Coordinates of C-alpha atoms in Angstrom, one line a residue:
M1 CA 0.0 -0.1 -0.2
R2 CA 1.5 3.2 -1.0
T3 CA 0.5 6.7 -0.1
L4 CA 1.5 9.8 -1.0
L5 CA 1.1 13.5 1.3
K6 CA 1.1 15.8 -1.4
G7 CA 1.5 19.9 -1.2
G8 CA 2.6 20.1 2.8
S9 CA 5.8 21.3 3.9
V10 CA 8.0 19.6 5.8
V11 CA 9.9 20.2 9.4
S12 CA 13.0 19.2 10.0
P13 CA 15.6 20.8 12.4
A14 CA 17.3 22.4 9.2
G15 CA 14.4 23.8 8.8
V16 CA 10.8 24.0 6.6
K17 CA 10.7 22.9 2.8
R18 CA 7.8 22.6 0.6
A19 CA 8.0 18.6 0.0
D20 CA 5.9 15.2 -0.7
V21 CA 6.1 12.4 1.1
L22 CA 5.7 9.0 -0.5
I23 CA 4.7 6.1 1.8
D24 CA 5.1 2.5 1.1
G25 CA 3.8 0.0 3.9
E26 CA 5.0 1.2 7.1
K27 CA 8.2 3.3 5.8
I28 CA 9.0 6.4 4.0
V29 CA 10.3 5.9 0.8
K30 CA 11.2 9.3 -0.6
V31 CA 10.6 12.8 0.6
G32 CA 10.8 15.8 -1.9
R33 CA 9.4 18.3 -4.6
S34 CA 6.6 17.1 -6.9
V35 CA 7.4 13.3 -6.2
R36 CA 6.5 11.0 -8.8
G37 CA 5.4 7.2 -8.2
D38 CA 2.3 5.1 -8.3
A39 CA 0.3 5.6 -5.1
D40 CA -2.7 3.8 -4.1
T41 CA -3.9 6.9 -2.2
V42 CA -3.0 10.5 -2.6
V43 CA -3.9 12.8 0.3
D44 CA -4.0 16.6 0.0
V45 CA -2.0 18.6 3.1
E46 CA -1.8 21.7 1.3
H47 CA -1.0 24.6 3.8
C48 CA -0.1 22.0 6.5
L49 CA 3.4 21.4 8.4
L50 CA 4.3 17.7 8.4
F51 CA 6.2 16.9 11.7
P52 CA 7.9 13.5 12.6
G53 CA 5.8 11.6 14.8
F54 CA 6.3 13.4 18.3
I55 CA 8.2 11.3 21.1
D56 CA 7.8 11.8 24.6
A57 CA 10.4 10.2 26.8
H58 CA 8.8 10.9 30.0
T59 CA 5.4 9.3 30.6
H60 CA 4.4 7.4 34.1
F61 CA 1.1 5.2 32.9
D62 CA -0.1 2.5 35.6
L63 CA 2.1 3.7 38.1
D64 CA 1.3 3.1 41.7
V65 CA 2.3 5.9 43.7
C66 CA 1.2 7.8 47.1
G67 CA -1.4 4.8 47.7
T68 CA -3.0 4.9 44.5
T69 CA -2.4 4.5 40.9
T70 CA -2.3 6.9 38.0
A71 CA -5.5 7.3 36.5
D72 CA -4.3 6.8 33.0
D73 CA -2.8 3.0 32.1
F74 CA -1.1 2.3 29.0
Y75 CA -4.4 2.0 27.2
T76 CA -6.0 5.1 27.9
G77 CA -3.1 7.1 28.4
S78 CA -1.3 6.0 25.3
R79 CA -4.5 6.5 23.1
A80 CA -4.2 10.0 24.3
A81 CA -0.7 10.4 23.3
L82 CA -1.4 9.4 19.9
R83 CA -4.2 11.8 19.7
G84 CA -2.0 14.6 20.6
G85 CA 0.6 13.4 17.7
T86 CA 3.0 11.2 19.9
T87 CA 3.6 8.3 18.2
T88 CA 6.2 7.0 20.4
V89 CA 6.5 7.2 24.4
I90 CA 9.4 5.8 26.7
D91 CA 7.7 5.1 30.3
F92 CA 9.4 4.0 33.3
A93 CA 9.8 0.2 34.1
C94 CA 9.9 0.8 38.4
P95 CA 10.9 -2.3 40.3
N96 CA 10.5 -1.5 44.1
K97 CA 13.3 -1.5 46.4
G98 CA 14.6 -5.1 47.1
E99 CA 12.9 -6.3 43.6
S100 CA 14.8 -7.1 40.4
L101 CA 15.3 -4.9 37.5
H102 CA 14.2 -7.9 35.5
Y103 CA 10.8 -8.3 37.5
G104 CA 10.2 -4.7 36.8
L105 CA 10.7 -5.2 33.2
D106 CA 8.6 -8.2 32.9
L107 CA 5.7 -6.2 35.1
W108 CA 5.7 -3.2 32.6
H109 CA 5.3 -5.7 29.5
K110 CA 2.8 -6.9 31.2
K111 CA 1.0 -3.6 31.7
A112 CA 2.1 -2.3 27.8
D113 CA 2.2 -5.1 25.6
G114 CA -1.2 -5.7 23.3
R115 CA -2.8 -2.3 24.9
T116 CA -0.5 0.6 23.6
F117 CA -2.0 2.5 20.8
C118 CA 1.5 4.3 20.0
D119 CA 5.0 2.4 19.6
Y120 CA 6.7 2.4 23.3
G121 CA 9.9 1.6 25.1
F122 CA 11.0 1.7 28.5
H123 CA 13.5 3.4 30.7
M124 CA 14.6 1.5 33.8
T125 CA 14.6 2.8 37.0
I126 CA 17.5 2.0 39.9
D127 CA 16.2 2.6 43.4
D128 CA 18.6 -0.1 44.9
W129 CA 22.4 -0.7 43.9
N130 CA 24.4 -3.6 44.5
E131 CA 26.1 -6.5 43.2
S132 CA 22.8 -8.3 41.8
I133 CA 21.3 -4.9 40.0
R134 CA 24.9 -4.1 38.7
A135 CA 25.2 -8.0 37.3
E136 CA 21.7 -7.3 35.5
I137 CA 22.5 -4.3 33.9
P138 CA 24.1 -5.7 30.7
D139 CA 21.0 -7.8 30.0
M140 CA 19.1 -4.4 30.1
F141 CA 20.8 -3.3 27.0
A142 CA 19.9 -6.9 25.6
K143 CA 16.3 -6.5 25.9
G144 CA 16.4 -2.9 24.1
I145 CA 16.9 -0.6 27.3
S146 CA 19.7 1.8 27.3
S147 CA 18.2 4.4 29.7
F148 CA 17.9 4.5 33.1
K149 CA 16.4 6.7 36.2
M150 CA 17.5 7.3 39.5
Y151 CA 16.0 9.6 41.9
M152 CA 17.6 12.1 44.4
T153 CA 14.5 12.2 46.5
Y154 CA 11.5 10.2 47.5
P155 CA 12.7 7.7 50.0
A156 CA 10.9 4.5 48.4
M157 CA 13.1 5.5 45.2
M158 CA 16.1 7.6 46.0
V159 CA 19.6 6.2 46.1
G160 CA 22.7 7.8 48.0
D161 CA 25.7 9.7 46.4
R162 CA 28.0 6.6 46.8
D163 CA 25.6 4.3 44.9
L164 CA 24.8 6.9 42.5
Y165 CA 28.6 7.3 42.0
W166 CA 28.9 3.8 41.4
A167 CA 26.0 3.2 39.1
L168 CA 26.9 6.2 36.7
K169 CA 30.5 4.3 36.5
E170 CA 28.6 1.3 35.6
L171 CA 26.5 2.8 33.0
R172 CA 29.5 5.0 31.7
H173 CA 31.4 1.8 31.1
L174 CA 28.4 0.3 29.2
G175 CA 27.4 3.1 27.1
G176 CA 24.4 3.9 29.0
I177 CA 22.7 7.0 30.0
C178 CA 21.0 8.1 33.2
G179 CA 18.3 10.5 33.7
V180 CA 17.9 11.8 37.3
H181 CA 15.5 13.8 39.3
C182 CA 17.2 16.4 41.1
E183 CA 15.5 17.8 44.3
S184 CA 17.4 17.8 47.5
A185 CA 15.9 15.5 49.9
G186 CA 16.9 17.0 53.1
I187 CA 16.1 20.5 52.5
I188 CA 12.7 19.4 51.1
D189 CA 11.9 16.9 54.3
G190 CA 13.0 20.1 56.9
M191 CA 10.8 22.5 55.2
T192 CA 8.2 20.2 54.9
A193 CA 8.3 19.9 58.6
E194 CA 8.1 23.3 59.5
R195 CA 4.9 23.7 57.4
K196 CA 3.3 21.0 59.4
N197 CA 4.1 21.8 62.4
A198 CA 3.0 25.3 61.8
G199 CA -0.3 24.0 60.4
E200 CA 0.0 25.2 57.3
L201 CA -1.5 22.2 55.1
S202 CA -2.9 23.5 51.9
P203 CA -1.6 23.4 48.4
A204 CA 0.1 26.7 48.9
S205 CA 2.9 24.6 50.9
H206 CA 3.9 22.6 48.5
P207 CA 5.9 25.3 46.2
I208 CA 7.1 26.6 49.4
T209 CA 8.7 23.3 50.7
R210 CA 10.6 22.6 47.4
P211 CA 12.2 25.9 46.2
P212 CA 14.2 26.2 43.2
L213 CA 17.3 26.2 45.6
A214 CA 16.3 22.6 46.4
E215 CA 16.3 21.8 42.9
A216 CA 19.6 23.5 42.1
E217 CA 21.5 22.1 44.7
A218 CA 20.7 18.3 43.7
V219 CA 21.7 19.5 40.2
S220 CA 25.0 21.2 41.3
R221 CA 25.6 17.6 43.6
L222 CA 24.7 15.3 40.6
L223 CA 26.8 16.9 38.1
R224 CA 29.9 17.0 40.4
V225 CA 28.9 13.0 41.3
A226 CA 28.7 12.5 37.1
Q227 CA 31.9 14.5 36.7
A228 CA 33.7 12.0 39.2
A229 CA 32.1 9.4 37.2
N230 CA 32.9 10.9 33.9
C231 CA 29.4 10.1 33.0
P232 CA 27.0 12.0 30.8
V233 CA 23.5 12.7 32.5
I234 CA 20.2 13.8 31.6
I235 CA 18.3 16.4 33.8
V236 CA 14.6 15.5 34.1
H237 CA 11.9 18.0 34.2
L238 CA 14.1 20.8 34.7
S239 CA 11.9 24.0 35.8
S240 CA 14.1 27.0 37.3
Q241 CA 16.9 29.4 36.3
E242 CA 19.0 28.2 39.3
A243 CA 19.0 24.8 38.3
L244 CA 19.8 25.6 34.5
E245 CA 22.8 27.5 35.9
E246 CA 24.6 24.5 37.4
V247 CA 23.9 22.9 33.7
E248 CA 25.8 25.7 32.4
R249 CA 28.5 25.7 35.0
A250 CA 29.4 22.0 34.4
R251 CA 29.3 22.1 30.5
H252 CA 31.7 25.1 30.9
R253 CA 33.9 22.3 32.7
G254 CA 33.3 19.7 29.8
Q255 CA 31.0 17.8 30.8
K256 CA 28.0 16.2 28.9
V257 CA 24.6 17.5 30.0
Y258 CA 21.5 16.8 28.5
V259 CA 18.2 18.9 29.8
E260 CA 14.5 18.0 29.5
T261 CA 11.9 20.4 30.2
C262 CA 8.0 20.1 30.4
P263 CA 5.1 22.1 29.1
Q264 CA 3.9 23.0 32.8
Y265 CA 7.2 24.7 33.4
L266 CA 6.9 26.9 30.2
L267 CA 3.2 27.8 30.1
L268 CA 2.2 27.4 34.3
D269 CA 3.2 29.4 37.4
N270 CA 2.9 28.8 40.9
S271 CA 0.3 31.6 41.4
L272 CA -2.3 28.7 40.7
Y273 CA -1.5 27.0 44.3
C274 CA -3.0 29.9 45.8
S275 CA -6.4 29.9 44.9
G276 CA -8.6 29.8 47.9
D277 CA -10.3 26.3 46.3
Y278 CA -8.6 23.2 47.3
S279 CA -9.6 21.2 44.5
T280 CA -8.5 24.0 41.7
A281 CA -5.1 24.3 43.5
A282 CA -4.4 20.5 44.1
R283 CA -4.7 19.7 40.7
Y284 CA -1.3 21.7 40.1
V285 CA 0.7 20.2 42.4
C286 CA 3.7 18.1 40.5
A287 CA 7.7 17.7 41.5
P288 CA 9.4 19.7 41.1
P289 CA 6.4 22.4 41.5
L290 CA 5.3 25.2 39.2
R291 CA 7.7 28.2 39.2
E292 CA 7.4 32.1 39.4
K293 CA 5.9 33.3 36.0
W294 CA 9.4 34.9 35.0
E295 CA 11.2 31.8 34.9
Q296 CA 9.3 30.6 31.8
H297 CA 11.0 33.3 30.1
D298 CA 14.6 32.0 30.8
L299 CA 13.4 28.3 29.9
W300 CA 11.9 29.5 26.5
R301 CA 15.2 31.3 26.0
A302 CA 17.4 28.1 27.1
L303 CA 15.2 25.9 24.5
R304 CA 15.8 28.4 21.8
H305 CA 19.6 28.6 22.0
G306 CA 19.9 24.6 22.5
E307 CA 20.6 24.6 26.0
I308 CA 17.5 22.3 26.9
Q309 CA 17.4 19.6 24.4
T310 CA 14.0 18.1 25.1
V311 CA 10.4 18.9 26.2
S312 CA 8.4 15.6 27.5
T313 CA 5.4 15.7 29.3
D314 CA 5.9 13.9 32.9
H315 CA 2.6 12.5 32.3
C316 CA 1.2 11.4 35.5
S317 CA -2.3 12.0 35.7
F318 CA -4.6 11.7 38.7
T319 CA -8.6 12.3 38.9
L320 CA -9.4 15.2 41.1
A321 CA -10.9 12.5 43.4
Q322 CA -7.6 11.2 43.9
K323 CA -6.1 14.7 44.3
D324 CA -8.7 15.0 47.3
M325 CA -6.4 12.5 49.1
G326 CA -4.3 15.4 50.4
R327 CA -7.5 17.8 51.7
E328 CA -6.1 17.5 55.2
D329 CA -2.4 17.3 54.3
F330 CA -0.6 18.9 50.9
T331 CA 2.2 16.2 51.2
K332 CA -0.8 13.3 50.7
I333 CA -1.8 15.0 47.3
P334 CA -0.6 12.6 44.5
G335 CA 1.9 14.9 42.5
G336 CA 1.4 14.7 38.7
L337 CA -0.4 16.3 35.4
P338 CA -1.8 15.1 32.6
G339 CA -0.1 16.2 29.3
V340 CA 0.6 14.0 26.6
E341 CA -2.7 15.0 24.5
T342 CA -1.7 18.6 24.4
R343 CA 2.0 19.0 24.3
G344 CA 2.5 19.1 20.6
E345 CA -0.5 21.9 20.1
L346 CA 0.8 23.9 23.2
I347 CA 4.3 24.0 22.1
Y348 CA 3.5 25.2 18.6
S349 CA 0.8 27.6 19.7
Y350 CA 2.9 28.9 22.3
G351 CA 6.4 28.6 21.2
V352 CA 6.0 28.9 17.5
A353 CA 3.6 30.8 16.8
T354 CA 4.5 33.5 19.2
K355 CA 8.0 33.4 18.0
R356 CA 9.8 31.9 21.0
I357 CA 11.0 29.4 19.0
T358 CA 10.8 28.0 15.4
E359 CA 9.5 24.9 13.8
A360 CA 12.8 23.4 13.5
Q361 CA 13.6 24.0 17.0
M362 CA 10.3 22.5 17.9
C363 CA 11.3 19.4 15.7
K364 CA 14.7 19.1 17.4
A365 CA 12.9 19.3 21.0
L366 CA 10.2 16.7 20.6
C367 CA 11.6 14.2 17.4
E368 CA 14.9 14.3 16.4
N369 CA 16.6 15.1 20.1
P370 CA 14.6 12.2 21.9
A371 CA 15.1 9.9 19.3
R372 CA 19.0 10.7 19.2
L373 CA 19.3 11.0 22.7
Y374 CA 17.2 7.6 22.9
G375 CA 18.7 5.2 20.7
L376 CA 16.0 5.4 18.0
F377 CA 17.2 7.8 15.4
P378 CA 16.8 7.5 12.2
R379 CA 13.8 4.6 12.7
K380 CA 12.0 7.6 14.5
G381 CA 12.5 11.5 14.7
V382 CA 12.9 12.7 11.1
L383 CA 11.0 12.1 7.9
Q384 CA 13.3 10.5 5.8
A385 CA 13.6 7.3 3.2
G386 CA 13.9 4.5 5.4
S387 CA 12.3 5.7 8.4
D388 CA 8.9 4.7 9.9
A389 CA 6.1 6.4 8.6
D390 CA 5.2 8.2 11.5
I391 CA 3.9 12.0 10.8
V392 CA 2.1 14.7 12.5
V393 CA -0.1 16.7 9.9
Y394 CA -0.1 20.1 11.4
D395 CA -2.9 22.5 10.2
P396 CA -1.9 26.3 11.3
G397 CA -5.2 27.5 10.6
D398 CA -7.2 24.7 12.8
S399 CA -7.4 26.7 16.0
H400 CA -9.4 25.7 19.1
V401 CA -10.2 25.9 22.7
I402 CA -8.4 23.3 24.6
R403 CA -11.4 21.6 27.2
A404 CA -11.1 18.7 29.4
E405 CA -14.6 17.4 28.0
D406 CA -13.3 17.3 24.7
C407 CA -9.8 15.3 25.5
I408 CA -9.9 11.4 25.9
A409 CA -7.1 11.0 28.7
N410 CA -8.7 9.2 31.7
V411 CA -9.0 12.3 33.8
D412 CA -11.9 15.2 34.5
Y413 CA -10.1 18.1 34.4
N414 CA -7.0 19.8 31.9
P415 CA -4.5 22.0 33.2
Y416 CA -4.6 23.8 30.3
E417 CA -8.2 24.7 30.1
G418 CA -9.0 27.5 28.3
F419 CA -6.0 28.0 26.0
V420 CA -6.2 28.8 22.9
T421 CA -4.5 26.8 20.2
A422 CA -2.8 28.6 17.2
G423 CA -3.8 25.6 14.5
G424 CA -4.2 21.6 15.6
I425 CA -3.1 18.4 14.3
R426 CA -5.4 17.4 11.4
Q427 CA -3.8 13.4 11.1
V428 CA -1.3 11.5 12.9
W429 CA 0.3 8.6 10.9
L430 CA 1.7 5.8 12.6
R431 CA 3.9 3.4 10.5
G432 CA 2.4 4.4 7.7
G433 CA -1.3 3.9 9.0
L434 CA -3.9 6.8 9.2
A435 CA -4.4 6.7 13.2
V436 CA -5.9 10.1 13.8
E437 CA -8.1 12.5 11.6
R438 CA -9.3 15.6 13.3
G439 CA -9.4 14.7 16.6
S440 CA -10.7 10.8 16.4
V441 CA -8.4 8.0 16.9
L442 CA -9.4 5.6 14.1
D443 CA -7.7 2.5 15.2
E444 CA -10.1 0.5 17.2
S445 CA -7.5 -1.9 19.1
P446 CA -4.0 -0.9 20.3
R447 CA -1.1 -1.6 17.6
G448 CA 1.8 0.1 19.3
R449 CA 5.2 -2.0 19.3
Y450 CA 8.0 -2.2 21.8
M451 CA 10.7 -0.5 20.4
V452 CA 14.1 -2.3 21.1
R453 CA 16.8 0.9 21.5
G454 CA 20.0 1.4 20.8
K455 CA 22.7 3.6 22.7
C456 CA 22.4 7.6 22.7
S457 CA 23.9 9.0 19.4
L458 CA 22.9 13.2 20.1

């Protein structure tokens, strides 16, 4: 089956050019002006931008956390992701302390296999470090996992500096890469105790107990540990200028540091925690928390100049009823926001359309950079001959208002309620098949495939 997408403009990190895209089966076979060739179907995409399928390398589907389970599992979460132009997600296989990496990987395959609408892979979370865990690492690579995750906060998952150092040395030796959640557990614990002792238990205390300095301290410490281990690292969901300054210092020392941020830090701010209504404020609780509005300017600038490499969502969704678990104590509010369904339209609308970034820079952050960083390039992340025919057809003239009632993620609110988009996603193609058209997911059953990933090439 050969399909020709005709009359559109193809977006790459090099820029935007008028080009047709010829698909044969699951692959792209030709990209160019006035492509000729026998096609069973010709699709008119005049006036539209053609992006490679977006990659979201930071999702949490079907995750047990804070005494509950995320509202979106792989079925509902990946379906929402696909509707939003994301054709590949990389979730986190999360064994508990005391469990093996193999156990965690097997469990996540059971959660995802046959239930995922887009293509998918896993990072492996390391929350223990011992000889048994170390011995499992090579087999993770053999099973298609080349990236790992560690935490510097949360007692159930965090590792100390010594184990962090040893783990990074082992990953460097094997050619792997590690993303790290950077917040200072000691500072957070001390500030949280102070707020509780003062009886200040509303969501307004959440950002106060996790200030930018707690993020910056952890980033600084991680980067010194990484320097000692001579290992590149990824700072996930970076949210503040102070943390970014620590990254810049490390890069000036010659270290290789990759940075991810999220739409919530680019578009939302901490005034949302000060609503007098608990339900309104609690829905925005995430970690790191939303920051001051002025921080957004610095993050957009860093994205524009290539200091931030990727924009993922950290999609970790809960219903309002689940968020209500912390009504008497802000530390019991499940932390996380939904985001997979709206990321592409938000970044285009409030980045490209406002000229904070270009189409090419959006393509880097949502497509090519994550594909290279996580060992998927050139199968994913680019529109060229031989690549998977994962294509987002974006119509700059199809603006609309984001409303929770129009979304399909398994949550009853949307953090971007009322945001007006500059255009919208007309179609999403997954491996050569039309999967989404004008907001409707056409696939009746999941057809996502597990992606065996190689090593970082960014």
